[in-house]
Tab-separated table of C-alpha atoms and ligand atoms in Angstrom:
chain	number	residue	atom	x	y	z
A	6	UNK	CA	0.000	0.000	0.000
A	7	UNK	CA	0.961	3.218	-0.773
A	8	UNK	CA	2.851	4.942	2.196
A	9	UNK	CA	1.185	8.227	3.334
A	10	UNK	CA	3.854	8.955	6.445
A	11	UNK	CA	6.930	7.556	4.425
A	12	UNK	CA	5.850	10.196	1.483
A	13	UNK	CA	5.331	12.820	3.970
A	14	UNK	CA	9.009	12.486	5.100
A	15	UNK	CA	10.140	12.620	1.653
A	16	UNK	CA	8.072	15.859	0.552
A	17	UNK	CA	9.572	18.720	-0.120
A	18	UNK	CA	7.511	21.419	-1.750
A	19	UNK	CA	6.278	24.141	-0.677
A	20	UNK	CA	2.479	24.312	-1.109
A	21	UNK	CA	1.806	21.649	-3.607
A	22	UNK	CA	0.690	18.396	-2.063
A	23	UNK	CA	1.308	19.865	1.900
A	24	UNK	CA	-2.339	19.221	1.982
A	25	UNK	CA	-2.955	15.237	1.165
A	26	UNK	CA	-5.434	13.318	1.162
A	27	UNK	CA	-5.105	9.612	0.373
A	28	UNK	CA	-7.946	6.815	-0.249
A	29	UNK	CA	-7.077	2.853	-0.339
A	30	UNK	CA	-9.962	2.616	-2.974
A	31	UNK	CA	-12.457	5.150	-4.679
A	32	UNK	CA	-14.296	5.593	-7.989
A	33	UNK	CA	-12.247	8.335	-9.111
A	34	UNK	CA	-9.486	11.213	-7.664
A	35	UNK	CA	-10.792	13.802	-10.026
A	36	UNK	CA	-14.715	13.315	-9.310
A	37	UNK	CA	-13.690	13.378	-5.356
A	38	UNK	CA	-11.832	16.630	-6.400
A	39	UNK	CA	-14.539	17.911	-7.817
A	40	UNK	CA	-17.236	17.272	-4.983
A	41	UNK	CA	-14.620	18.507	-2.339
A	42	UNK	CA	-15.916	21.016	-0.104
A	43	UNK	CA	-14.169	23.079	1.747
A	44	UNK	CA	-14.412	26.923	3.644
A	45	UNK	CA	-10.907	27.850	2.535
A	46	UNK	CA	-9.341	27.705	-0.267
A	47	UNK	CA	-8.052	23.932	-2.061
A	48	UNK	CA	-5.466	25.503	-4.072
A	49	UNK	CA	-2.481	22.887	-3.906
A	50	UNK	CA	-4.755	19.760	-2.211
A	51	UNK	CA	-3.479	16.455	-3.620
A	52	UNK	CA	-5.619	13.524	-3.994
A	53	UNK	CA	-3.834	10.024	-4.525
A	54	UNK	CA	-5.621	6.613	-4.245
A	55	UNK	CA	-4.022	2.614	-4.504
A	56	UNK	CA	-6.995	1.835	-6.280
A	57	UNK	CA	-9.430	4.105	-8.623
A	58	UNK	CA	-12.952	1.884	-9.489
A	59	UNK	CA	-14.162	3.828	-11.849
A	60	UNK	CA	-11.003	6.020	-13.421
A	61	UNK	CA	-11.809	8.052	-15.888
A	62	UNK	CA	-9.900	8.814	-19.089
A	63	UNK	CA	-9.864	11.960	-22.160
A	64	UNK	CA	-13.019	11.299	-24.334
A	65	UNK	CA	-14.534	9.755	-21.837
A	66	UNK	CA	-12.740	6.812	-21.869
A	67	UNK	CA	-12.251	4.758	-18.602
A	68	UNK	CA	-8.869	4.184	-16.787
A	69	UNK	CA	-8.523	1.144	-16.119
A	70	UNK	CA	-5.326	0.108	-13.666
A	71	UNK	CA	-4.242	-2.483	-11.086
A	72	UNK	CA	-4.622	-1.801	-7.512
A	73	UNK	CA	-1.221	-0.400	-5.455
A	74	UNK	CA	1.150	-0.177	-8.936
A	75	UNK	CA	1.031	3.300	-10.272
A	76	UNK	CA	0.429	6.536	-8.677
A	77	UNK	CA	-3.224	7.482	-9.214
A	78	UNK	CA	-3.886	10.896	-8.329
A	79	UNK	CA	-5.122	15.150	-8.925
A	80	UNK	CA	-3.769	18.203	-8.141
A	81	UNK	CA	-6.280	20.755	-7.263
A	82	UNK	CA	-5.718	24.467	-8.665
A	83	UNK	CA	-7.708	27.616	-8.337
A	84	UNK	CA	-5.932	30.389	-10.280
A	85	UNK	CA	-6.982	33.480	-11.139
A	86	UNK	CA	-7.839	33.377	-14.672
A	87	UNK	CA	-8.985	29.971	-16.718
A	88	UNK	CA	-7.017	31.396	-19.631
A	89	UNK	CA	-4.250	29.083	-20.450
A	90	UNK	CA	-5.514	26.051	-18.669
A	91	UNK	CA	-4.175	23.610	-21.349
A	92	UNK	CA	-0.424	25.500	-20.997
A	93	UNK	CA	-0.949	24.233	-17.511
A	94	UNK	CA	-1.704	20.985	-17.971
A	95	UNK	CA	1.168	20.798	-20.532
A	96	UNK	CA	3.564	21.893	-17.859
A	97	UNK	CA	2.282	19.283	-15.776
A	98	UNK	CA	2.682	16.334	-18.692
A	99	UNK	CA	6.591	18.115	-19.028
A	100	UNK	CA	7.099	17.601	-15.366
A	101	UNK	CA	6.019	13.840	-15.612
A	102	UNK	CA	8.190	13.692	-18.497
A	103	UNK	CA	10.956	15.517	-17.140
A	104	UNK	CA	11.501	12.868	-13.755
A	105	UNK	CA	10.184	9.710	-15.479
A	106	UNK	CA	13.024	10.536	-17.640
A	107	UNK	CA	15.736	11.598	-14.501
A	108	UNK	CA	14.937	8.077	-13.231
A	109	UNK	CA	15.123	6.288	-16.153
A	110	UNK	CA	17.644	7.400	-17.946
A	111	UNK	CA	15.601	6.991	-21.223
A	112	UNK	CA	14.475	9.973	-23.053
A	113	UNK	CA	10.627	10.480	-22.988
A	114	UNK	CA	8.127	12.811	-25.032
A	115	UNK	CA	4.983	14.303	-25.185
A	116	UNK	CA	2.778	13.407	-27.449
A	117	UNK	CA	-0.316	16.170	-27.950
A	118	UNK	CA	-2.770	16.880	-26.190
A	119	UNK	CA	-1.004	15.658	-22.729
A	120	UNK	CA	0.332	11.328	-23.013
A	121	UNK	CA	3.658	10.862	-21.670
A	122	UNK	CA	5.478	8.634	-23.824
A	123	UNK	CA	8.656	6.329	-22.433
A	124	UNK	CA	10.333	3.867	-25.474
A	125	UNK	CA	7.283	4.698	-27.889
A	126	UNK	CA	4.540	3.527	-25.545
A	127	UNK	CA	2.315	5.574	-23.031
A	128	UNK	CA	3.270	5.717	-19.161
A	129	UNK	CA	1.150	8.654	-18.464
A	130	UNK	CA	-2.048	9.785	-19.112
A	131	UNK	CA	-3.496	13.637	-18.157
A	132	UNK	CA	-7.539	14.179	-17.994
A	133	UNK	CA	-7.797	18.039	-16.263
A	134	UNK	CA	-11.249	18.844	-15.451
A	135	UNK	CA	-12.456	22.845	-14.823
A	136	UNK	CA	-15.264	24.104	-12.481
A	137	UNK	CA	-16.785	28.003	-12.566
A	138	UNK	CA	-18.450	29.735	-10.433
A	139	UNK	CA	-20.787	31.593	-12.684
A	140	UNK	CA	-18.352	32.747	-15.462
A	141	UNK	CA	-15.535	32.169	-13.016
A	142	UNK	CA	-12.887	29.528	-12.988
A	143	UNK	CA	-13.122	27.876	-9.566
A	144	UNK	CA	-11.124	24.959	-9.514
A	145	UNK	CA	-9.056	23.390	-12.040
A	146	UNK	CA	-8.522	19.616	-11.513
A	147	UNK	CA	-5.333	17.835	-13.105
A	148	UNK	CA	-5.862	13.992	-13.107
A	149	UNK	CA	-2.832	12.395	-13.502
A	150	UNK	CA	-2.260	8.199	-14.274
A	151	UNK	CA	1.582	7.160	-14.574
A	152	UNK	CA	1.985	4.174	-14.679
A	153	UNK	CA	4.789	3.013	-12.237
A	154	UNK	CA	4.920	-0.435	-11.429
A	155	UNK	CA	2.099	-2.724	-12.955
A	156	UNK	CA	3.591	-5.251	-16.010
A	157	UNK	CA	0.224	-7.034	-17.254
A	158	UNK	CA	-2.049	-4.239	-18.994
A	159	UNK	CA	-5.487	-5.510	-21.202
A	160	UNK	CA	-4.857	-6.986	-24.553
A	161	UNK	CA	-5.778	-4.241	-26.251
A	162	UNK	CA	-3.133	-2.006	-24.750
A	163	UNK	CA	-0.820	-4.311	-25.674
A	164	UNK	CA	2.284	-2.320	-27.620
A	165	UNK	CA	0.268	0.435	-26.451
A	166	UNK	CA	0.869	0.985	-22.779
A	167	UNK	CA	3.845	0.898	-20.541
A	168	UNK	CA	5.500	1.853	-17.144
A	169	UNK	CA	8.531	2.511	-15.461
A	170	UNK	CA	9.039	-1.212	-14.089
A	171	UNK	CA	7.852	-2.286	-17.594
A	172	UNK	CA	10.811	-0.589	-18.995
A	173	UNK	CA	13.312	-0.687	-16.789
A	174	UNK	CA	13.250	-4.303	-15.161
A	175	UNK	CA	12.982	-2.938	-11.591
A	176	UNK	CA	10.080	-1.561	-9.277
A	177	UNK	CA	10.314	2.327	-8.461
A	178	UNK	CA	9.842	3.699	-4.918
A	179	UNK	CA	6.261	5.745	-5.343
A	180	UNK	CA	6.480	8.057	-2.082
A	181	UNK	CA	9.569	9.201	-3.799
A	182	UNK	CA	8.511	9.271	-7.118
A	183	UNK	CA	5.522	11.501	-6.223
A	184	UNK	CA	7.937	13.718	-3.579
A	185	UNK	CA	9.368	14.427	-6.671
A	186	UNK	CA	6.603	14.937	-9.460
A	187	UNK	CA	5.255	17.339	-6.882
A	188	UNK	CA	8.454	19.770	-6.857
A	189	UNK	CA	8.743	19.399	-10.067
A	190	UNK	CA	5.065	20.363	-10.747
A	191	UNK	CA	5.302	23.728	-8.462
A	192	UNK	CA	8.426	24.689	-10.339
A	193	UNK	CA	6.813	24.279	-13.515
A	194	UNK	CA	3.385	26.026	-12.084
A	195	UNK	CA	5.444	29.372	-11.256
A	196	UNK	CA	6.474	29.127	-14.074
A	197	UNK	CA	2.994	29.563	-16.017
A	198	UNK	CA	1.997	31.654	-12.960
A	199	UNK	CA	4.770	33.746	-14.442
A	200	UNK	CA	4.341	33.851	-18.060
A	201	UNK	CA	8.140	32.676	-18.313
A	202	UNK	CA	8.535	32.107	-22.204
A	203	UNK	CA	11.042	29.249	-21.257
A	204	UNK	CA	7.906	27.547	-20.441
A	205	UNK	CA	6.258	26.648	-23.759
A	206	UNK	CA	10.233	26.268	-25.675
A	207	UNK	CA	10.580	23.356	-22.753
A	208	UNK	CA	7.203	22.056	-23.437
A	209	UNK	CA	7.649	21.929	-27.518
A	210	UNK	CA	11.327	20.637	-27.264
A	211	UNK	CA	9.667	17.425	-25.599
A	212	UNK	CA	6.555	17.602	-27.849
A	213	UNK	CA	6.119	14.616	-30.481
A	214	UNK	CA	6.210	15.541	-34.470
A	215	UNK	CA	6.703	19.488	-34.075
A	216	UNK	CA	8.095	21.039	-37.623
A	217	UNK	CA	6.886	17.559	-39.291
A	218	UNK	CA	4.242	17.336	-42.403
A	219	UNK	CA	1.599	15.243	-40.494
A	220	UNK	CA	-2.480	14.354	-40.931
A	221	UNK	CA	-4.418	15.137	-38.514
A	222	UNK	CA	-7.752	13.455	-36.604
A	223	UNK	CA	-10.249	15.520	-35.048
A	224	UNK	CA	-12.909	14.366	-32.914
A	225	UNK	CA	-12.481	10.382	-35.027
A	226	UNK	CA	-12.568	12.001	-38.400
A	227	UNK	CA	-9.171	12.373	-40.284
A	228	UNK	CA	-8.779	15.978	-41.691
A	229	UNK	CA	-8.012	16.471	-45.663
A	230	UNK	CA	-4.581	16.766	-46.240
A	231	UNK	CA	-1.633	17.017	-44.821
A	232	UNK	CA	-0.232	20.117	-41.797
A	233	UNK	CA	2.755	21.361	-40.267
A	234	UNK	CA	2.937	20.929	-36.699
A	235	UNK	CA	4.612	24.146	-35.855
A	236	UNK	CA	4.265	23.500	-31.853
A	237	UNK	CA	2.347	25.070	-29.034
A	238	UNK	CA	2.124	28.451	-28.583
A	239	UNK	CA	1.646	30.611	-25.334
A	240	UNK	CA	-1.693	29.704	-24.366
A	241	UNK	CA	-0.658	25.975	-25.008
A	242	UNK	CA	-2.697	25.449	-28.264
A	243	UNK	CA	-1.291	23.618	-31.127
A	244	UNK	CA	-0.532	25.533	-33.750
A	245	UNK	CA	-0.646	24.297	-37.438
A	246	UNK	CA	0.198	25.074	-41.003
A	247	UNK	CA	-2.418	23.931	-44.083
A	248	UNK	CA	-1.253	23.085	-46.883
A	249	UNK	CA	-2.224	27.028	-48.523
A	250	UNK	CA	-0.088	28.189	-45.149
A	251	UNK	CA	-2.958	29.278	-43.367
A	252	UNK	CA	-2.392	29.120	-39.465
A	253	UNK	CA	-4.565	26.741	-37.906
A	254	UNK	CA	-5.174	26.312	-34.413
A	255	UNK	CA	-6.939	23.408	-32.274
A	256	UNK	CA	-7.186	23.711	-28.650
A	257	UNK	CA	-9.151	20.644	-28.408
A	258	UNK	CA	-8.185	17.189	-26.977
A	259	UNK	CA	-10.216	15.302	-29.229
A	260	UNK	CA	-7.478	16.353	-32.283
A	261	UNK	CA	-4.838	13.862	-32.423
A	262	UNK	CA	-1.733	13.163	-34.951
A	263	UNK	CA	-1.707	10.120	-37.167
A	264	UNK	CA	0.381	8.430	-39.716
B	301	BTN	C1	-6.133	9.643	-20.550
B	301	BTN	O1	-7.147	9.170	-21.077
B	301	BTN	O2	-5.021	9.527	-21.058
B	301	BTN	C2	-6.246	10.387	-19.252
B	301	BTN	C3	-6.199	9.472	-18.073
B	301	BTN	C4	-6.290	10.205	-16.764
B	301	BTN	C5	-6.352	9.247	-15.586
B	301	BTN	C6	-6.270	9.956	-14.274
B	301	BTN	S1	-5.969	8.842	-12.948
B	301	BTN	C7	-6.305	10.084	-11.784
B	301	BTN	C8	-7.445	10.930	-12.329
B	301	BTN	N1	-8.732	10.411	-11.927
B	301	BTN	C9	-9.432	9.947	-12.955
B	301	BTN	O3	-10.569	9.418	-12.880
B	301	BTN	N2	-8.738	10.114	-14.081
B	301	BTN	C10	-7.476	10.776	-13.852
């Protein structure tokens, strides 16, 4: 079982995560998140459960994973603004991507709108969820599924999915490994919090296909033709050329690259 103490030891941030709340089994972390009530403000809360019933997934897909592997968790927000929500959840996809790949030793990527990729397959998955308060952003929930130590996935993940243990032979330590997702989140949230341009560069340098001819699928249906994945830009939307050079831009998760 995941060990609640043993990760408080290890913890080092400063506001991220200092409040923690953790479940042995649950339907979901980001439906909890969302029902959370509270007097004062949840900015920072961290919810992690061993075992998520009914996980949910982008395009509302389930999450299916096997109890006390992975780390199974959301990271509750409230900033100001809800402009540049999908920058955020970017920066927390480069953070994954950033210490899966300081433990490893094997270069990972990002592959749009938010998988993190390890040897070609996916480790992590990213579903962030928004609540307003009439026309204002209340809570932003970041879901996050990485995939630490579980080897057997479903047949039809097969080539698909992966984890760290998968790839590297061994089990990884998850109090540690979520100490340090959760530094490297904060870092990457003052970041945004800051409009720091080194932010998106970062973010593209790890991002799959950018400068590459590509087709593109949105919502199931392939697009005509063919685009140039120029990267993300500011507000974390990915930013295309047609094949006339006319800018295109998709800020949806339903768009997807394929062959
Ligand atoms: C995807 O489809 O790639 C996104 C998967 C997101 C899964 C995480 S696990 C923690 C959080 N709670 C959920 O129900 N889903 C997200």
């Amino acid at each position: 079982m995941f060990d609640k103490e043993l990760f408080e030891k290890y913890v080092a941030t400063s506001w991220l995560g200092r409040s923690f709340y953790f479940f042995e089994e649950m339907p979901s972390t980001n439906s909890f998140a969302k029902k959370m009530e509270s007097d004062s403000s949840l900015h920072g809360t961290v919810i992690l459960t061993d075992y998520q019933n009914s996980g949910r997934g982008q395009s509302d897909r389930k999450w299916l994973v096997e109890p006390g592997q992975n780390l199974t968790f959301s990271l509750i927000f409230e900033p100001q603004k809800a402009e540049r929500f999908i920058l955020l959840t970017l920066a927390c996809a480069l953070s994954v991507a950033e210490v899966v790949q300081a433990k490893t030793g094997v270069k990972t990527e990002i592959k749009w709108p938010n998988d993190v990729i390890l040897n070609e397959r996916k480790v992590c998955g990213i579903l962030t969820e928004s609540q307003f308060f009439g026309d204002k952003l209340s809570r932003l929930i970041i879901g996050i599924g990485l995939n630490v130590n579980q080897t057997t996935f479903a047949k039809e993940l097969d080539g698909i999915a992966t984890s760290l243990k998968q790839e590297m032979g061994e089990p990884f330590d998850r109090e540690q490994l979520l100490a340090e997702l959760l530094q490297k989140i904060e870092y990457r949230y003052r970041q945004w919090s800051q409009f720091d341009p080194k932010l998106v560069r970062q973010v593209n340098e790890k991002m799959i296909g950018y400068g590459q001819w590509t087709h593109l699928q949105l919502n199931g249906q392939k697009l005509d033709g063919t685009f140039k994945f120029l990267g993300v830009n500011e507000a974390g939307e990915f930013v295309a050329l047609d094949e006339e050079l006319n800018v295109k831009i998709y800020s949806y998760e339903q768009l997807r690259l394929v062959e």
